[in-house]
PDB file of C-alpha atoms and ligand atoms in Angstrom:
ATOM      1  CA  UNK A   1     -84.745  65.733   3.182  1.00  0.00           C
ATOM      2  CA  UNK A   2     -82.000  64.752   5.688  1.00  0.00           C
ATOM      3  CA  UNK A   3     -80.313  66.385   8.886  1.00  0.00           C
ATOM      4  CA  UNK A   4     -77.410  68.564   7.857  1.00  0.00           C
ATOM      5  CA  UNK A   5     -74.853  66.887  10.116  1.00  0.00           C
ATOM      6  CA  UNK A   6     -76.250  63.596   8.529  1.00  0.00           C
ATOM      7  CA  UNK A   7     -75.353  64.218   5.080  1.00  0.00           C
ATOM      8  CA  UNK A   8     -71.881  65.694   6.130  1.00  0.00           C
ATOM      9  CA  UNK A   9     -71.346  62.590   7.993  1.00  0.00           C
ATOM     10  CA  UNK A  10     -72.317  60.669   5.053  1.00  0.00           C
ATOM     11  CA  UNK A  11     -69.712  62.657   2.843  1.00  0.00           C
ATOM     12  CA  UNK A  12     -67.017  60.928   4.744  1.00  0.00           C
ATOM     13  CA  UNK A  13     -65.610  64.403   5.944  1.00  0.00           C
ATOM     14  CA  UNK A  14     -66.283  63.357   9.607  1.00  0.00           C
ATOM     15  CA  UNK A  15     -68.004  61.960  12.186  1.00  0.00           C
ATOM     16  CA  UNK A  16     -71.714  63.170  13.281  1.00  0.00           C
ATOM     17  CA  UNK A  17     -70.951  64.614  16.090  1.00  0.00           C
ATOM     18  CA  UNK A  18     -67.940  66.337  14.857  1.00  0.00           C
ATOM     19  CA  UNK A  19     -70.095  67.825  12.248  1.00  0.00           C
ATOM     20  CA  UNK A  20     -72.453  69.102  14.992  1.00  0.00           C
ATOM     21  CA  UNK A  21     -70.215  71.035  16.484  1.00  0.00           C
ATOM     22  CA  UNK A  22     -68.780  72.563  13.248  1.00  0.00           C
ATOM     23  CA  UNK A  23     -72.966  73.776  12.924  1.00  0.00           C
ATOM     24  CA  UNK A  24     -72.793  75.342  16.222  1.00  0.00           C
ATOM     25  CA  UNK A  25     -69.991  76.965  15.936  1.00  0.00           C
ATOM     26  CA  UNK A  26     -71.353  78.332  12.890  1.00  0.00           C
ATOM     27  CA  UNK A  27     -68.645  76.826  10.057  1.00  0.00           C
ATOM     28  CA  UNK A  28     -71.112  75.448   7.961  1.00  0.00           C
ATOM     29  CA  UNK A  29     -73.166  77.177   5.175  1.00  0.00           C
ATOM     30  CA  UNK A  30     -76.553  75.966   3.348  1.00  0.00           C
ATOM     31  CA  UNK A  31     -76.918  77.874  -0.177  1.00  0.00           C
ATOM     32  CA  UNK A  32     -75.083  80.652   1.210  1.00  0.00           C
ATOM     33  CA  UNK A  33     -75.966  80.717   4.486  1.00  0.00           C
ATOM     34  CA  UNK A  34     -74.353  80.243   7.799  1.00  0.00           C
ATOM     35  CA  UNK A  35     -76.375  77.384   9.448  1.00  0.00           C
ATOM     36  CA  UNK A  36     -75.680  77.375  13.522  1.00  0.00           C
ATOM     37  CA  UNK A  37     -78.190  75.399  14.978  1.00  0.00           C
ATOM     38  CA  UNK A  38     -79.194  71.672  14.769  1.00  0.00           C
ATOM     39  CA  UNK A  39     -81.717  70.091  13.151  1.00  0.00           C
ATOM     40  CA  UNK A  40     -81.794  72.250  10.242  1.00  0.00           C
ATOM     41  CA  UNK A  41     -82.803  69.849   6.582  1.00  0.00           C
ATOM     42  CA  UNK A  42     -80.939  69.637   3.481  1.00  0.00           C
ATOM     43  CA  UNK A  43     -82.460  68.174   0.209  1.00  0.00           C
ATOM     44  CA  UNK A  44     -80.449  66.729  -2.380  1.00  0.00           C
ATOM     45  CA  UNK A  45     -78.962  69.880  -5.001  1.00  0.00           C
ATOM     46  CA  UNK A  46     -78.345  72.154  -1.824  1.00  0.00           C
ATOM     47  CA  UNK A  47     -75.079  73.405  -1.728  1.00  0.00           C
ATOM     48  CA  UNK A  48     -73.246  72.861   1.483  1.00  0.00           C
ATOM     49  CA  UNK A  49     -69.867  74.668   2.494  1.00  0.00           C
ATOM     50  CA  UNK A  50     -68.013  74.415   5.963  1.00  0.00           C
ATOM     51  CA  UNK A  51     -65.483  77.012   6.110  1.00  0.00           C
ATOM     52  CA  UNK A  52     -66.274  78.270   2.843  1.00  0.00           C
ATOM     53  CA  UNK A  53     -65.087  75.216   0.617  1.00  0.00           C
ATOM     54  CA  UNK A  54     -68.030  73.266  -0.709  1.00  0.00           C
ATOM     55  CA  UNK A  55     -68.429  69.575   1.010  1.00  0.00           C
ATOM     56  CA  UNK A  56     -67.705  67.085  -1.741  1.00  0.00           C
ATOM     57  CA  UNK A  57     -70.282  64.309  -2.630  1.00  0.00           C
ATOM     58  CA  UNK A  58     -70.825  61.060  -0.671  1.00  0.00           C
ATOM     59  CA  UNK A  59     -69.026  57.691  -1.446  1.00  0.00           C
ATOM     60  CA  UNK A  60     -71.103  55.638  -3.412  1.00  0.00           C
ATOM     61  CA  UNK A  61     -72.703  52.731  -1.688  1.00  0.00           C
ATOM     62  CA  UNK A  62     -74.284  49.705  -3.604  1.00  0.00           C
ATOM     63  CA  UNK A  63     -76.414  47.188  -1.000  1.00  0.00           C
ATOM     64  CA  UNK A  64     -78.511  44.496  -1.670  1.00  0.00           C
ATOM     65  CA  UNK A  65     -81.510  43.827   0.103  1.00  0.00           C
ATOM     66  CA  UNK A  66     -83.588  40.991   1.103  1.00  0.00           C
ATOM     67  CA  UNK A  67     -87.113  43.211   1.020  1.00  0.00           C
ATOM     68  CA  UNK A  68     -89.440  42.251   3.387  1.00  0.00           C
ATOM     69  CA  UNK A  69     -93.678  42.567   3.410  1.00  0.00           C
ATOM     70  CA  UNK A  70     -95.039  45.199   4.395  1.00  0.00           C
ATOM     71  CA  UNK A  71     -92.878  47.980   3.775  1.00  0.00           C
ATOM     72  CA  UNK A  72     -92.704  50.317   0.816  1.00  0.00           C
ATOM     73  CA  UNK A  73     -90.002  51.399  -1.750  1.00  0.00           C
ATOM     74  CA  UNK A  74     -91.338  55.361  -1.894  1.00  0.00           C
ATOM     75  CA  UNK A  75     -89.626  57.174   0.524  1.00  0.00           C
ATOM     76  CA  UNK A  76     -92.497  59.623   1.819  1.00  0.00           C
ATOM     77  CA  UNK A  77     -95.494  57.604   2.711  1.00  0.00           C
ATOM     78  CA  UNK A  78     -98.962  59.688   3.032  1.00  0.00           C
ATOM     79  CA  UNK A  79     -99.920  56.541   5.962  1.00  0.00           C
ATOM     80  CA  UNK A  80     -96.199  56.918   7.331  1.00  0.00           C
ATOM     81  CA  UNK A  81     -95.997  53.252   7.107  1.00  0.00           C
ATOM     82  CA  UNK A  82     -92.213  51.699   7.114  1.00  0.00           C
ATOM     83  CA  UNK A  83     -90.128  51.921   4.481  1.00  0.00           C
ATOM     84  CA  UNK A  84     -87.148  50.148   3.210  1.00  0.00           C
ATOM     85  CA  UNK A  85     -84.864  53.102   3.717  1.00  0.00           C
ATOM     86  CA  UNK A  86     -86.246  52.367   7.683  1.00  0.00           C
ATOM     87  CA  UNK A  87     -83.968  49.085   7.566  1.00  0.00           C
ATOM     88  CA  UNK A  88     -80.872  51.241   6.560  1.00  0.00           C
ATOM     89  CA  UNK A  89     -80.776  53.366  10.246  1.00  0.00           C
ATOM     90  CA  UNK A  90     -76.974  52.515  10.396  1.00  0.00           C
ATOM     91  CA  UNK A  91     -75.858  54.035   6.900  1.00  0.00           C
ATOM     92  CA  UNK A  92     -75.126  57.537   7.066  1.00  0.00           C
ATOM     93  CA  UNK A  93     -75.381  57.501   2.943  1.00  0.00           C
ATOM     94  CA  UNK A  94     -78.552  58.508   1.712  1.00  0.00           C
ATOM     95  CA  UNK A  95     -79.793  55.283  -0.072  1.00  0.00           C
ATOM     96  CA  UNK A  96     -82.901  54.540  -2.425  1.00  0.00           C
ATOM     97  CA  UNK A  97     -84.047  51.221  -3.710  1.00  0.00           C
ATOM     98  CA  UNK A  98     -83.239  50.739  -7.376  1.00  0.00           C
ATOM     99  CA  UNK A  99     -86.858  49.994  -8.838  1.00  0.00           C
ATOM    100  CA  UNK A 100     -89.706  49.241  -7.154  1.00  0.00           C
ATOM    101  CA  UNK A 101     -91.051  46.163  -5.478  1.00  0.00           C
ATOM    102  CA  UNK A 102     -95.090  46.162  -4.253  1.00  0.00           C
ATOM    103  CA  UNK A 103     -95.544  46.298  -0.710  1.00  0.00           C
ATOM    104  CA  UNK A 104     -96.296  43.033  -0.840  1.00  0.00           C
ATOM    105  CA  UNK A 105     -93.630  41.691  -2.515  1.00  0.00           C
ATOM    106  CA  UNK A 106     -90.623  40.231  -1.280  1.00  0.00           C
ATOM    107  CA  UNK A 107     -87.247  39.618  -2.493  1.00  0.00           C
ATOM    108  CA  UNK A 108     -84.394  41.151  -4.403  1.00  0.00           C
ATOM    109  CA  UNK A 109     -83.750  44.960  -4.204  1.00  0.00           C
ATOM    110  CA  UNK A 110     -80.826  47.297  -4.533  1.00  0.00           C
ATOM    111  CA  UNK A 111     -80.147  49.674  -3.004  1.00  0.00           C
ATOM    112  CA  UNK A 112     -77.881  52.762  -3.841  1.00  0.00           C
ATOM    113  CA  UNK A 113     -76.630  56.370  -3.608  1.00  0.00           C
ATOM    114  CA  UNK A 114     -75.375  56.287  -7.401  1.00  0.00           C
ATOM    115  CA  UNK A 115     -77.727  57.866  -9.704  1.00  0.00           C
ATOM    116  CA  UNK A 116     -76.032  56.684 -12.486  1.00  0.00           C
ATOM    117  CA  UNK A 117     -75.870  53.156 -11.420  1.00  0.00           C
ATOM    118  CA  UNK A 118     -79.626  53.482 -10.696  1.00  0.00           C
ATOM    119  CA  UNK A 119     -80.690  54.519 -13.910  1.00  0.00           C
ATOM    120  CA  UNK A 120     -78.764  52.127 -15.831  1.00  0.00           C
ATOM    121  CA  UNK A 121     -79.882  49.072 -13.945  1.00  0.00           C
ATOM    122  CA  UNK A 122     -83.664  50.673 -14.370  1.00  0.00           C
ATOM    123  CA  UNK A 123     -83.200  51.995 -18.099  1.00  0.00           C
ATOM    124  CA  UNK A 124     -85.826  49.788 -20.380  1.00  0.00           C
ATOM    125  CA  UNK A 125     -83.156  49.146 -22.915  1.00  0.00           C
ATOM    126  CA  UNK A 126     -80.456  47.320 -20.230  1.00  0.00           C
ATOM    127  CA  UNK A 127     -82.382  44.263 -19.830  1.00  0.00           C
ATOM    128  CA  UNK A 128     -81.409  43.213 -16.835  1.00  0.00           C
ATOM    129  CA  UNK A 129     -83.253  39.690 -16.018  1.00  0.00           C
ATOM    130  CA  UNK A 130     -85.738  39.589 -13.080  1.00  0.00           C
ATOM    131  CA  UNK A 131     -86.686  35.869 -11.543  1.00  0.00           C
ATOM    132  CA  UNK A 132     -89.831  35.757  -9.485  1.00  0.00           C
ATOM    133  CA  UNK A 133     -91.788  33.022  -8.030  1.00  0.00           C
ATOM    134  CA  UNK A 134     -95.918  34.054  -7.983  1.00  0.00           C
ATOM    135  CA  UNK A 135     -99.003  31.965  -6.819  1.00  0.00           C
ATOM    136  CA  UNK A 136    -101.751  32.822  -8.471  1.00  0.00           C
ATOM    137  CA  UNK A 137    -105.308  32.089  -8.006  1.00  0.00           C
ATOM    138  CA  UNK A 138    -106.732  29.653 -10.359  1.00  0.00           C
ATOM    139  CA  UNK A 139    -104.978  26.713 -12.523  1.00  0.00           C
ATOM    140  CA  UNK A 140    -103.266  28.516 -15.509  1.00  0.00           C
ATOM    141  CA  UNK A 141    -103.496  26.405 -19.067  1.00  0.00           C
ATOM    142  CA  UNK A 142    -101.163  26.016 -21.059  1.00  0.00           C
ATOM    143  CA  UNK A 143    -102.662  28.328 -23.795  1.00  0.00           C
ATOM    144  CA  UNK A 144    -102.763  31.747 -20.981  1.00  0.00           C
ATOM    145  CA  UNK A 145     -98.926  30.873 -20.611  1.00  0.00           C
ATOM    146  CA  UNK A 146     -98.138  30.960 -24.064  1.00  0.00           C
ATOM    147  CA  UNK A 147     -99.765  34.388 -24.414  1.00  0.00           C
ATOM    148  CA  UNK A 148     -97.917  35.661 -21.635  1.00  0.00           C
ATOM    149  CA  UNK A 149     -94.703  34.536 -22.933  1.00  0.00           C
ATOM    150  CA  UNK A 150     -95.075  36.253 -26.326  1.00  0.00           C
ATOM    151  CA  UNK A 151     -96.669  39.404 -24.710  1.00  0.00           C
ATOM    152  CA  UNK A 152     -99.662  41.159 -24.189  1.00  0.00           C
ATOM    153  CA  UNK A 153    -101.120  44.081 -24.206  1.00  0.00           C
ATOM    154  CA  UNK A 154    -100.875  46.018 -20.924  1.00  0.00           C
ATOM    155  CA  UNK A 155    -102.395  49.609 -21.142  1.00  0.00           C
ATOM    156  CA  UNK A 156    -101.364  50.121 -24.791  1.00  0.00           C
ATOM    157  CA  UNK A 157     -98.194  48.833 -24.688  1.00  0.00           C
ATOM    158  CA  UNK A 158     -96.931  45.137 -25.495  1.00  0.00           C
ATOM    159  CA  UNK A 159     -95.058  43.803 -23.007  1.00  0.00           C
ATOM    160  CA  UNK A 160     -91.747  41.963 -23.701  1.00  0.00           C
ATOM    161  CA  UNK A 161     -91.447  38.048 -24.172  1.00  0.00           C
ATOM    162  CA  UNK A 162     -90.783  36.302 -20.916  1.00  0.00           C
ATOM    163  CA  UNK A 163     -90.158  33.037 -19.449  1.00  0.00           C
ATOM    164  CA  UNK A 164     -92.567  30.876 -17.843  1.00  0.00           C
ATOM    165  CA  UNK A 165     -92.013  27.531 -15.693  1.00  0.00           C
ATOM    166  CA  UNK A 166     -95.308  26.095 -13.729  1.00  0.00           C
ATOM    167  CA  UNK A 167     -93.910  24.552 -10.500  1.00  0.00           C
ATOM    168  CA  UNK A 168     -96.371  23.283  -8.899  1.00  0.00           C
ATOM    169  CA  UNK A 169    -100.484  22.682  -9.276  1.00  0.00           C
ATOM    170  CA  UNK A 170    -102.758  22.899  -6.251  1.00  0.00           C
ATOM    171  CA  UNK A 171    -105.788  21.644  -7.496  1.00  0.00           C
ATOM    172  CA  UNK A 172    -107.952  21.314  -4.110  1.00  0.00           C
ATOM    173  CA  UNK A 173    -107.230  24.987  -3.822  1.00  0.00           C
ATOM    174  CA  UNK A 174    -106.785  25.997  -7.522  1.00  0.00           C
ATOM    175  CA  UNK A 175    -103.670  27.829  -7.253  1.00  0.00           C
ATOM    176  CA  UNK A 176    -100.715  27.570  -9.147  1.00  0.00           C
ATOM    177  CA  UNK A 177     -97.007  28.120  -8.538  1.00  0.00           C
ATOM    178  CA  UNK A 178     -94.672  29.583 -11.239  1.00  0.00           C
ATOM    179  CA  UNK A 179     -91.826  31.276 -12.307  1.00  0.00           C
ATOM    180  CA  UNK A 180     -91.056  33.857 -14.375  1.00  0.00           C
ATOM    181  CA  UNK A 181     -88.163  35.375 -16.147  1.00  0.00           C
ATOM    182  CA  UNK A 182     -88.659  39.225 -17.340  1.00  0.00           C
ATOM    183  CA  UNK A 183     -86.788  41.766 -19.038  1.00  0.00           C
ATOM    184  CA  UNK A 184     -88.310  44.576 -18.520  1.00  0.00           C
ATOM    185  CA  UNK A 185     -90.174  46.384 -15.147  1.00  0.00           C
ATOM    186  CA  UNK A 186     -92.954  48.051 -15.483  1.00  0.00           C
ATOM    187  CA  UNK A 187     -95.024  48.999 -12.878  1.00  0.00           C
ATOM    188  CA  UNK A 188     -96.350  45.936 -11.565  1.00  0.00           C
ATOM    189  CA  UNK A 189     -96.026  44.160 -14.127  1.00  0.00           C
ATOM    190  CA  UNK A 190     -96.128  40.530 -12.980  1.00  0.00           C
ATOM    191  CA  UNK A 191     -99.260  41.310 -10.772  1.00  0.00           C
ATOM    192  CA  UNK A 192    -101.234  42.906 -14.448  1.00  0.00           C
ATOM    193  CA  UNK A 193     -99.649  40.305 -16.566  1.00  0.00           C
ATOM    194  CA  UNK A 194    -101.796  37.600 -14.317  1.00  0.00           C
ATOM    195  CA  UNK A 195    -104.821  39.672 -13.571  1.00  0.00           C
ATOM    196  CA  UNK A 196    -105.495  40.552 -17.127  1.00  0.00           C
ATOM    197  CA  UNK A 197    -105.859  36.882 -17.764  1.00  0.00           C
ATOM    198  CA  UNK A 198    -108.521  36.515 -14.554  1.00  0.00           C
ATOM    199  CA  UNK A 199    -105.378  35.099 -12.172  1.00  0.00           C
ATOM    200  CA  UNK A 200    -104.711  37.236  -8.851  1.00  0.00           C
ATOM    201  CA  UNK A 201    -101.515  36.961  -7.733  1.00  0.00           C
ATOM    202  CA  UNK A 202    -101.541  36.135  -3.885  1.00  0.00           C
ATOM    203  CA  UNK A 203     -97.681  35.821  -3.682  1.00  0.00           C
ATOM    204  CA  UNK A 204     -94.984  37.803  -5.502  1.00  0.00           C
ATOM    205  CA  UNK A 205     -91.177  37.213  -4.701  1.00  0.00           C
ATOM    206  CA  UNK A 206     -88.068  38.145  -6.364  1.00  0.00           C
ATOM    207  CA  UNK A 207     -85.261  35.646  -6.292  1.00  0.00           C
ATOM    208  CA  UNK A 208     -82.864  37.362  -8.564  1.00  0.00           C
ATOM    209  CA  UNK A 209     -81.915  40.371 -10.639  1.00  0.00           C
ATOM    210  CA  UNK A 210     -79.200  39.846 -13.207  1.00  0.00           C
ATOM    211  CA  UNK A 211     -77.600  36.902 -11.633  1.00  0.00           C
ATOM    212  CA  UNK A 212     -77.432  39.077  -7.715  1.00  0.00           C
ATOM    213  CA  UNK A 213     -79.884  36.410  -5.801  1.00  0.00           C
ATOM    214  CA  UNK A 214     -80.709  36.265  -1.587  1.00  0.00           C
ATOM    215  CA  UNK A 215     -78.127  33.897  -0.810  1.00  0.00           C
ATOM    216  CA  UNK A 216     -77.319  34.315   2.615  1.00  0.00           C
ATOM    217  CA  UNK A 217     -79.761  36.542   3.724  1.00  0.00           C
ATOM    218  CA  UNK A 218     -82.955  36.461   5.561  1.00  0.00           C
ATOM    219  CA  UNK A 219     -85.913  39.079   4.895  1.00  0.00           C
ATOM    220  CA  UNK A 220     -85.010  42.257   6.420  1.00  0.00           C
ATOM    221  CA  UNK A 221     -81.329  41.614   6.120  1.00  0.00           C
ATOM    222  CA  UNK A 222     -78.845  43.469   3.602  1.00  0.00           C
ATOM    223  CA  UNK A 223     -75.155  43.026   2.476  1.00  0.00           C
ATOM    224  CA  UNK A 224     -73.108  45.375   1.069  1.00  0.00           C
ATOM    225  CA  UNK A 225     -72.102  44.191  -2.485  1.00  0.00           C
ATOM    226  CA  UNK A 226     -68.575  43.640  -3.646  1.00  0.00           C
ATOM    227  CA  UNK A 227     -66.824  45.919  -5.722  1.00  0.00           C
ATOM    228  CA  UNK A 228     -66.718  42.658  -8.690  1.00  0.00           C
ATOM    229  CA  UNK A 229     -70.682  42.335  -8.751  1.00  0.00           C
ATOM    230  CA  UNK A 230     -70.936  45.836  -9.057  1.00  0.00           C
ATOM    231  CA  UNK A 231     -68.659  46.106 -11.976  1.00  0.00           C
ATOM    232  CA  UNK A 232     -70.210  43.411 -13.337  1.00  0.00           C
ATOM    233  CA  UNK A 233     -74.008  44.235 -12.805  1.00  0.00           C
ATOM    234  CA  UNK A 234     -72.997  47.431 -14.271  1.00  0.00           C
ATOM    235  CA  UNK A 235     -70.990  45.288 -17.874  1.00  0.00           C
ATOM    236  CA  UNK A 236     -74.295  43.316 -17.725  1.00  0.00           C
ATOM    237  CA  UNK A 237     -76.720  46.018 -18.376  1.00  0.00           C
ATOM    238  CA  UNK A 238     -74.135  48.406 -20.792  1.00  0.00           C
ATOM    239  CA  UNK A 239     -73.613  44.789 -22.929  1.00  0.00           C
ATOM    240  CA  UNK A 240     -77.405  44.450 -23.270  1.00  0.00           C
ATOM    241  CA  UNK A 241     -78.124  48.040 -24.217  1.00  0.00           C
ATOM    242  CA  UNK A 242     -74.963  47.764 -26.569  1.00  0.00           C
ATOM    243  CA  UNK A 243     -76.758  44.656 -28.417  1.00  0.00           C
ATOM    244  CA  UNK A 244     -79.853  46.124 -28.047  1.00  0.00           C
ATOM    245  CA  UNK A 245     -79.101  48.682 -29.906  1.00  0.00           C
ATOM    246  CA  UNK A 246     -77.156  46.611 -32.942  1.00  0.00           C
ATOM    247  CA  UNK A 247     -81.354  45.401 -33.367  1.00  0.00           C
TER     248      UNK A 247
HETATM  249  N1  LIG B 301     -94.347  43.044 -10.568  1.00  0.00           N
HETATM  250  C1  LIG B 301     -95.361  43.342  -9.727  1.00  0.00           C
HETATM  251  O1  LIG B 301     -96.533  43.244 -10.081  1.00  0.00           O
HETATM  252  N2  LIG B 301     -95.054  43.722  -8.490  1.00  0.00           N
HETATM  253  C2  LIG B 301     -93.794  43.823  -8.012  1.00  0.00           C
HETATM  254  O2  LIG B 301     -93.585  44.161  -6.853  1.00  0.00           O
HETATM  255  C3  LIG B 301     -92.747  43.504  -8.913  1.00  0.00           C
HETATM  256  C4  LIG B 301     -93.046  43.126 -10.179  1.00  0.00           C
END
């Protein structure tokens, strides 16, 4: 749900304040009816009008962000704790995260108004490569990686091969530092692909999604991305469900 003269804003027909007064002066319609004071909500699928002609849709707005800990990718939070819509206070578009990242986790995350780009990037057959970095608890053999990389069962279903890299051994602590390369996303994956072979993961931290890594940016920070590595994300993921489907 969003303020009315937030989402007309945000449809690039004018400014917030403009669109204010078109409420008051009672211009604007919500499903038929004449709105005329502020601070009335509109959910996505209402139909707006202002002067009887129906507002067209926002511009489509592709960010990427650099998620922080300890803020959430579901945008109504029973604990009202921050979300990563909460770092966005300066777009007028309404913006979700593409995926999901743990509240824990850091790293990669787009961000979008564009359904369609959402759901292609998310779709299971696209493929699109994710590169984390994990600690986990305990010094992983040789033989648990190999499972992991050929896939295991997680509730039912076999996960996808992966890549794995160690990086680093700590034995005084027994941790260990990897990497992984996935293809798929299921809900937290990475943290039940460890645990089911008695590792917790105690850090979790995306570095890239296709090849769209945090170059630049610092956690909290965003960039808008260019039109190129849009069109190309978007190439990326239509090529792989193409070829996918050729199986
Ligand atoms: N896998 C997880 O377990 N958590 C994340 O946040 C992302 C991938």
């Amino acid at each position: 749900m969003e303020r009315l003269q937030k989402v007309i804003a945000a449809s690039g027909y004018t400014s917030r304040r403009k669109a204010e007064d078109l409420i008051r002066a009672g211009r604007v319609s919500v499903n038929g009816e004449v709105v005329n004071e502020l601070g009335v909500k509109v959910k996505k699928g209402d139909t707006i009008t202002i002067d009887g002609k129906a507002l067209e849709g926002e511009n489509k707005v592709y960010y990427l962000f650099y998620k922080p800990k300890s803020c959430i990718c579901t945008l109504n939070d029973e604990f009202n704790r921050e979300t990563v819509v909460d770092y966005f206070k300066e777009v007028d578009e309404r913006i979700y995260p593409v995926g999901r990242l743990d509240y824990d986790t850091t790293g990669v995350l787009l961000m979008t108004n564009d359904g369609e780009f959402a759901n292609l990037m998310m779709h299971p057959s696209s493929h699109l490569e994710k590169i984390y970095e994990v600690t986990v608890s305990g010094l992983v053999t040789g033989e648990t990686l190999h499972k992991l990389e050929k896939g295991i069962y997680l509730e039912g279903a076999k996960t996808m091969p992966c890549k794995i890299k160690v990086t680093g051994k700590d034995t005084e602590h027994k941790t260990t530092m990897l990497m992984i390369k996935l293809v798929e996303g299921k809900n937290r994956q990475v943290k039940k692909m460890f645990e089911s072979m008695g590792h917790r993961v105690k850090r979790l931290h995306r570095i890239q999604v296709g090849f769209i890594n945090l170059k630049g940016l610092t956690p909290g920070g965003y960039r808008m991305l260019k039109p190129q590595e849009v069109k190309d994300l978007r190439n990326l993921a239509l090529t792989k469900k193409e070829n996918n489907k050729r199986k």
